[in-house]
Amino acid sequence: MSISPAPTTTTQTSLTSGHLFLLPLSPNQANHNITRVTQPKTIPFYGSLSTLLNHRLHDFSIQLAENTDGDVTSITNTLRSFLSQSLTDCSTPKESCCFEVRMTTPDPAYVTPRWHYDGPMFDADDKDPHTGRPRSIRAKYATVLLGPATRFLDVPHTSELASCLKYDEDDMLQRQAVDKYLASYPGAERVHAQPGQIARFAWGQELGGVHSEPDMSGSDRVFVSVLFGSEREIRDLAENPRYGRNGVYEA
């Protein structure tokens, strides 16, 4: 089974930083019927895009339905819609992917934002030998099926901002100080993707899309993301102890 191309009439919103775009999903996004998480769980996939679409996506839908109150058919339609829109937008290698679903129950860990940006997540095929970063702008696509969306900071990128974001993200006092500082940072605007939107944010650059987990203290959440790449790149990601969750590439 293949995925149908996404409609070409959709529009996207680019924010001033140039590192975050908000893409509309098709109407299927609203029909997944999930209202609560019954059991927290994270389901990762690293492998061939064709394997995900033809064999594994239904497994994801079953596990989502088993751990929420959604139904398999509606969830499958929603996940296909998300992947279709993301694939249509992506202009970098996409024969393989890292696809992940996170189901969580209320958690106070991110009442204070953990502002950060994602550095190089794998050894890119087109990396600059001097910086180790990909020459092309790589992106991650994300949406929520339930609960609050990822927080983003639409902000001009400067050396001052880069210095500010070099801190211990696990230190709550430092997180509070950074959040307070960014609240009055010139030109900074806090942005939440809305229901029915996909957030596309850059990673691997000197400063990618600045973002944080949302405040999840009062809500269940189902978060879906995908990152595309070549087979070699996604194999590298799967084996990365920082980002890879199971080290297994499914061909």
mmCIF file of N, CA and C in Angstrom, residues 106-190:
data_model
loop_
_atom_site.group_PDB
_atom_site.id
_atom_site.type_symbol
_atom_site.label_atom_id
_atom_site.label_comp_id
_atom_site.label_asym_id
_atom_site.label_seq_id
_atom_site.Cartn_x
_atom_site.Cartn_y
_atom_site.Cartn_z
ATOM 1 N N PRO A 106 -0.559 13.285 32.383
ATOM 2 C CA PRO A 106 -0.086 14.563 32.930
ATOM 3 C C PRO A 106 1.262 14.466 33.637
ATOM 4 N N ASP A 107 2.119 15.443 33.341
ATOM 5 C CA ASP A 107 3.493 15.447 33.843
ATOM 6 C C ASP A 107 3.908 16.900 34.073
ATOM 7 N N PRO A 108 4.368 17.256 35.292
ATOM 8 C CA PRO A 108 4.730 18.651 35.583
ATOM 9 C C PRO A 108 6.144 19.035 35.161
ATOM 10 N N ALA A 109 6.851 18.145 34.475
ATOM 11 C CA ALA A 109 8.273 18.370 34.203
ATOM 12 C C ALA A 109 8.545 19.609 33.361
ATOM 13 N N TYR A 110 7.571 20.052 32.565
ATOM 14 C CA TYR A 110 7.841 21.160 31.643
ATOM 15 C C TYR A 110 6.917 22.347 31.869
ATOM 16 N N VAL A 111 6.486 22.536 33.117
ATOM 17 C CA VAL A 111 5.763 23.766 33.436
ATOM 18 C C VAL A 111 6.650 24.960 33.085
ATOM 19 N N THR A 112 7.933 24.857 33.453
ATOM 20 C CA THR A 112 8.936 25.828 32.995
ATOM 21 C C THR A 112 9.525 25.317 31.690
ATOM 22 N N PRO A 113 9.488 26.092 30.614
ATOM 23 C CA PRO A 113 9.962 25.605 29.318
ATOM 24 C C PRO A 113 11.428 25.174 29.353
ATOM 25 N N ARG A 114 11.742 24.191 28.524
ATOM 26 C CA ARG A 114 13.123 23.748 28.312
ATOM 27 C C ARG A 114 13.529 24.244 26.917
ATOM 28 N N TRP A 115 13.805 25.546 26.831
ATOM 29 C CA TRP A 115 14.125 26.129 25.528
ATOM 30 C C TRP A 115 15.446 25.572 25.006
ATOM 31 N N HIS A 116 15.435 25.094 23.769
ATOM 32 C CA HIS A 116 16.640 24.520 23.177
ATOM 33 C C HIS A 116 16.445 24.427 21.664
ATOM 34 N N TYR A 117 17.488 24.036 20.980
ATOM 35 C CA TYR A 117 17.384 23.715 19.560
ATOM 36 C C TYR A 117 18.146 22.424 19.326
ATOM 37 N N ASP A 118 17.763 21.686 18.303
ATOM 38 C CA ASP A 118 18.362 20.383 18.035
ATOM 39 C C ASP A 118 19.591 20.536 17.153
ATOM 40 N N GLY A 119 20.703 20.006 17.619
ATOM 41 C CA GLY A 119 21.918 19.988 16.826
ATOM 42 C C GLY A 119 21.875 18.855 15.818
ATOM 43 N N PRO A 120 23.010 18.522 15.191
ATOM 44 C CA PRO A 120 23.038 17.428 14.218
ATOM 45 C C PRO A 120 22.570 16.118 14.855
ATOM 46 N N MET A 121 21.556 15.492 14.261
ATOM 47 C CA MET A 121 20.990 14.275 14.827
ATOM 48 C C MET A 121 21.568 13.021 14.193
ATOM 49 N N PHE A 122 22.208 13.190 13.034
ATOM 50 C CA PHE A 122 22.939 12.084 12.429
ATOM 51 C C PHE A 122 24.042 12.661 11.560
ATOM 52 N N ASP A 123 24.929 11.803 11.115
ATOM 53 C CA ASP A 123 26.049 12.202 10.268
ATOM 54 C C ASP A 123 25.518 12.365 8.843
ATOM 55 N N ALA A 124 25.132 13.590 8.481
ATOM 56 C CA ALA A 124 24.443 13.838 7.214
ATOM 57 C C ALA A 124 25.324 13.539 6.010
ATOM 58 N N ASP A 125 24.688 13.059 4.944
ATOM 59 C CA ASP A 125 25.423 12.771 3.715
ATOM 60 C C ASP A 125 26.086 14.016 3.146
ATOM 61 N N ASP A 126 25.457 15.178 3.357
ATOM 62 C CA ASP A 126 25.991 16.423 2.790
ATOM 63 C C ASP A 126 26.636 17.306 3.858
ATOM 64 N N LYS A 127 27.189 16.703 4.886
ATOM 65 C CA LYS A 127 27.722 17.508 5.985
ATOM 66 C C LYS A 127 28.930 18.327 5.549
ATOM 67 N N ASP A 128 29.070 19.478 6.166
ATOM 68 C CA ASP A 128 30.237 20.326 5.971
ATOM 69 C C ASP A 128 31.387 19.718 6.771
ATOM 70 N N PRO A 129 32.526 19.418 6.138
ATOM 71 C CA PRO A 129 33.622 18.770 6.868
ATOM 72 C C PRO A 129 34.209 19.621 7.983
ATOM 73 N N HIS A 130 33.998 20.929 7.921
ATOM 74 C CA HIS A 130 34.556 21.815 8.942
ATOM 75 C C HIS A 130 33.644 21.945 10.160
ATOM 76 N N THR A 131 32.336 22.003 9.923
ATOM 77 C CA THR A 131 31.396 22.191 11.040
ATOM 78 C C THR A 131 30.720 20.900 11.476
ATOM 79 N N GLY A 132 30.697 19.895 10.589
ATOM 80 C CA GLY A 132 29.989 18.659 10.897
ATOM 81 C C GLY A 132 28.485 18.774 10.743
ATOM 82 N N ARG A 133 28.004 19.931 10.301
ATOM 83 C CA ARG A 133 26.560 20.148 10.154
ATOM 84 C C ARG A 133 26.133 19.941 8.702
ATOM 85 N N PRO A 134 24.879 19.542 8.468
ATOM 86 C CA PRO A 134 24.417 19.376 7.088
ATOM 87 C C PRO A 134 24.394 20.704 6.347
ATOM 88 N N ARG A 135 24.779 20.669 5.070
ATOM 89 C CA ARG A 135 24.747 21.898 4.266
ATOM 90 C C ARG A 135 23.305 22.296 3.940
ATOM 91 N N SER A 136 22.459 21.318 3.696
ATOM 92 C CA SER A 136 21.052 21.615 3.441
ATOM 93 C C SER A 136 20.314 21.714 4.772
ATOM 94 N N ILE A 137 19.268 22.522 4.793
ATOM 95 C CA ILE A 137 18.485 22.664 6.019
ATOM 96 C C ILE A 137 17.599 21.443 6.187
ATOM 97 N N ARG A 138 17.834 20.687 7.227
ATOM 98 C CA ARG A 138 17.027 19.507 7.530
ATOM 99 C C ARG A 138 15.907 19.892 8.484
ATOM 100 N N ALA A 139 14.833 19.127 8.439
ATOM 101 C CA ALA A 139 13.665 19.487 9.236
ATOM 102 C C ALA A 139 13.044 18.271 9.897
ATOM 103 N N LYS A 140 12.388 18.529 11.005
ATOM 104 C CA LYS A 140 11.574 17.536 11.699
ATOM 105 C C LYS A 140 10.130 18.010 11.621
ATOM 106 N N TYR A 141 9.214 17.076 11.439
ATOM 107 C CA TYR A 141 7.788 17.392 11.346
ATOM 108 C C TYR A 141 7.078 16.815 12.562
ATOM 109 N N ALA A 142 6.177 17.593 13.148
ATOM 110 C CA ALA A 142 5.513 17.138 14.370
ATOM 111 C C ALA A 142 4.088 17.663 14.435
ATOM 112 N N THR A 143 3.223 16.867 15.058
ATOM 113 C CA THR A 143 1.859 17.301 15.328
ATOM 114 C C THR A 143 1.390 16.612 16.599
ATOM 115 N N VAL A 144 0.257 17.041 17.125
ATOM 116 C CA VAL A 144 -0.333 16.378 18.290
ATOM 117 C C VAL A 144 -1.726 15.884 17.925
ATOM 118 N N LEU A 145 -2.056 14.688 18.396
ATOM 119 C CA LEU A 145 -3.395 14.137 18.238
ATOM 120 C C LEU A 145 -4.236 14.395 19.474
ATOM 121 N N LEU A 146 -3.567 14.757 20.558
ATOM 122 C CA LEU A 146 -4.252 15.071 21.813
ATOM 123 C C LEU A 146 -3.325 15.920 22.664
ATOM 124 N N GLY A 147 -3.886 16.908 23.345
ATOM 125 C CA GLY A 147 -3.108 17.695 24.285
ATOM 126 C C GLY A 147 -2.393 18.869 23.651
ATOM 127 N N PRO A 148 -1.564 19.548 24.444
ATOM 128 C CA PRO A 148 -0.904 20.773 23.976
ATOM 129 C C PRO A 148 0.206 20.496 22.966
ATOM 130 N N ALA A 149 0.385 21.441 22.046
ATOM 131 C CA ALA A 149 1.420 21.325 21.026
ATOM 132 C C ALA A 149 2.749 21.857 21.550
ATOM 133 N N THR A 150 3.809 21.518 20.835
ATOM 134 C CA THR A 150 5.147 21.996 21.168
ATOM 135 C C THR A 150 5.182 23.522 21.190
ATOM 136 N N ARG A 151 5.923 24.076 22.144
ATOM 137 C CA ARG A 151 6.124 25.526 22.207
ATOM 138 C C ARG A 151 7.314 25.912 21.330
ATOM 139 N N PHE A 152 7.170 26.999 20.598
ATOM 140 C CA PHE A 152 8.258 27.502 19.769
ATOM 141 C C PHE A 152 8.535 28.956 20.113
ATOM 142 N N LEU A 153 9.780 29.346 19.891
ATOM 143 C CA LEU A 153 10.174 30.738 20.065
ATOM 144 C C LEU A 153 10.588 31.260 18.698
ATOM 145 N N ASP A 154 9.760 32.123 18.139
ATOM 146 C CA ASP A 154 10.083 32.753 16.859
ATOM 147 C C ASP A 154 10.960 33.958 17.164
ATOM 148 N N VAL A 155 12.247 33.828 16.882
ATOM 149 C CA VAL A 155 13.197 34.823 17.360
ATOM 150 C C VAL A 155 14.337 34.979 16.357
ATOM 151 N N PRO A 156 14.808 36.203 16.114
ATOM 152 C CA PRO A 156 15.986 36.392 15.262
ATOM 153 C C PRO A 156 17.196 35.689 15.875
ATOM 154 N N HIS A 157 17.942 34.986 15.052
ATOM 155 C CA HIS A 157 19.087 34.245 15.556
ATOM 156 C C HIS A 157 20.326 35.136 15.622
ATOM 157 N N THR A 158 20.911 35.201 16.802
ATOM 158 C CA THR A 158 22.098 36.019 17.036
ATOM 159 C C THR A 158 23.085 35.223 17.877
ATOM 160 N N SER A 159 24.318 35.703 17.943
ATOM 161 C CA SER A 159 25.312 35.054 18.798
ATOM 162 C C SER A 159 24.909 35.154 20.263
ATOM 163 N N GLU A 160 24.215 36.225 20.613
ATOM 164 C CA GLU A 160 23.732 36.386 21.987
ATOM 165 C C GLU A 160 22.720 35.300 22.330
ATOM 166 N N LEU A 161 21.817 35.001 21.391
ATOM 167 C CA LEU A 161 20.835 33.941 21.615
ATOM 168 C C LEU A 161 21.526 32.592 21.742
ATOM 169 N N ALA A 162 22.509 32.347 20.877
ATOM 170 C CA ALA A 162 23.235 31.079 20.933
ATOM 171 C C ALA A 162 23.905 30.891 22.289
ATOM 172 N N SER A 163 24.492 31.946 22.822
ATOM 173 C CA SER A 163 25.138 31.866 24.138
ATOM 174 C C SER A 163 24.117 31.604 25.234
ATOM 175 N N CYS A 164 22.962 32.248 25.115
ATOM 176 C CA CYS A 164 21.909 32.090 26.118
ATOM 177 C C CYS A 164 21.436 30.648 26.205
ATOM 178 N N LEU A 165 21.402 29.945 25.060
ATOM 179 C CA LEU A 165 20.849 28.594 25.021
ATOM 180 C C LEU A 165 21.874 27.514 25.352
ATOM 181 N N LYS A 166 23.076 27.923 25.731
ATOM 182 C CA LYS A 166 24.077 26.954 26.184
ATOM 183 C C LYS A 166 24.018 26.874 27.703
ATOM 184 N N TYR A 167 23.140 26.034 28.200
ATOM 185 C CA TYR A 167 22.949 25.915 29.647
ATOM 186 C C TYR A 167 22.561 24.483 29.977
ATOM 187 N N ASP A 168 22.552 24.156 31.253
ATOM 188 C CA ASP A 168 22.165 22.821 31.700
ATOM 189 C C ASP A 168 20.644 22.730 31.699
ATOM 190 N N GLU A 169 20.083 22.060 30.701
ATOM 191 C CA GLU A 169 18.629 22.004 30.551
ATOM 192 C C GLU A 169 17.944 21.234 31.674
ATOM 193 N N ASP A 170 18.697 20.427 32.406
ATOM 194 C CA ASP A 170 18.114 19.667 33.512
ATOM 195 C C ASP A 170 18.111 20.454 34.823
ATOM 196 N N ASP A 171 18.789 21.599 34.839
ATOM 197 C CA ASP A 171 18.852 22.436 36.036
ATOM 198 C C ASP A 171 17.656 23.388 36.020
ATOM 199 N N MET A 172 16.715 23.193 36.948
ATOM 200 C CA MET A 172 15.480 23.965 36.929
ATOM 201 C C MET A 172 15.723 25.458 37.118
ATOM 202 N N LEU A 173 16.681 25.826 37.968
ATOM 203 C CA LEU A 173 16.967 27.242 38.179
ATOM 204 C C LEU A 173 17.492 27.888 36.900
ATOM 205 N N GLN A 174 18.346 27.173 36.179
ATOM 206 C CA GLN A 174 18.846 27.703 34.912
ATOM 207 C C GLN A 174 17.726 27.792 33.878
ATOM 208 N N ARG A 175 16.852 26.806 33.855
ATOM 209 C CA ARG A 175 15.723 26.854 32.928
ATOM 210 C C ARG A 175 14.834 28.063 33.212
ATOM 211 N N GLN A 176 14.591 28.319 34.490
ATOM 212 C CA GLN A 176 13.763 29.468 34.866
ATOM 213 C C GLN A 176 14.429 30.775 34.460
ATOM 214 N N ALA A 177 15.747 30.850 34.650
ATOM 215 C CA ALA A 177 16.479 32.071 34.295
ATOM 216 C C ALA A 177 16.452 32.307 32.784
ATOM 217 N N VAL A 178 16.649 31.242 32.005
ATOM 218 C CA VAL A 178 16.621 31.370 30.549
ATOM 219 C C VAL A 178 15.225 31.768 30.073
ATOM 220 N N ASP A 179 14.192 31.155 30.645
ATOM 221 C CA ASP A 179 12.820 31.487 30.259
ATOM 222 C C ASP A 179 12.505 32.951 30.560
ATOM 223 N N LYS A 180 12.945 33.428 31.714
ATOM 224 C CA LYS A 180 12.714 34.828 32.082
ATOM 225 C C LYS A 180 13.460 35.763 31.135
ATOM 226 N N TYR A 181 14.694 35.404 30.807
ATOM 227 C CA TYR A 181 15.494 36.234 29.906
ATOM 228 C C TYR A 181 14.844 36.305 28.521
ATOM 229 N N LEU A 182 14.380 35.162 28.010
ATOM 230 C CA LEU A 182 13.797 35.132 26.673
ATOM 231 C C LEU A 182 12.432 35.808 26.614
ATOM 232 N N ALA A 183 11.772 35.928 27.766
ATOM 233 C CA ALA A 183 10.460 36.586 27.793
ATOM 234 C C ALA A 183 10.555 38.041 27.361
ATOM 235 N N SER A 184 11.710 38.659 27.579
ATOM 236 C CA SER A 184 11.885 40.062 27.189
ATOM 237 C C SER A 184 12.937 40.222 26.089
ATOM 238 N N TYR A 185 13.289 39.102 25.436
ATOM 239 C CA TYR A 185 14.313 39.162 24.388
ATOM 240 C C TYR A 185 13.758 39.921 23.177
ATOM 241 N N PRO A 186 14.511 40.871 22.620
ATOM 242 C CA PRO A 186 14.008 41.697 21.508
ATOM 243 C C PRO A 186 13.565 40.853 20.311
ATOM 244 N N GLY A 187 12.351 41.075 19.882
ATOM 245 C CA GLY A 187 11.835 40.410 18.689
ATOM 246 C C GLY A 187 11.336 39.004 18.896
ATOM 247 N N ALA A 188 11.392 38.494 20.129
ATOM 248 C CA ALA A 188 10.980 37.111 20.382
ATOM 249 C C ALA A 188 9.464 37.016 20.536
ATOM 250 N N GLU A 189 8.886 35.995 19.911
ATOM 251 C CA GLU A 189 7.451 35.746 20.026
ATOM 252 C C GLU A 189 7.227 34.263 20.308
ATOM 253 N N ARG A 190 6.441 33.968 21.322
ATOM 254 C CA ARG A 190 6.139 32.579 21.666
ATOM 255 C C ARG A 190 4.970 32.092 20.816
#
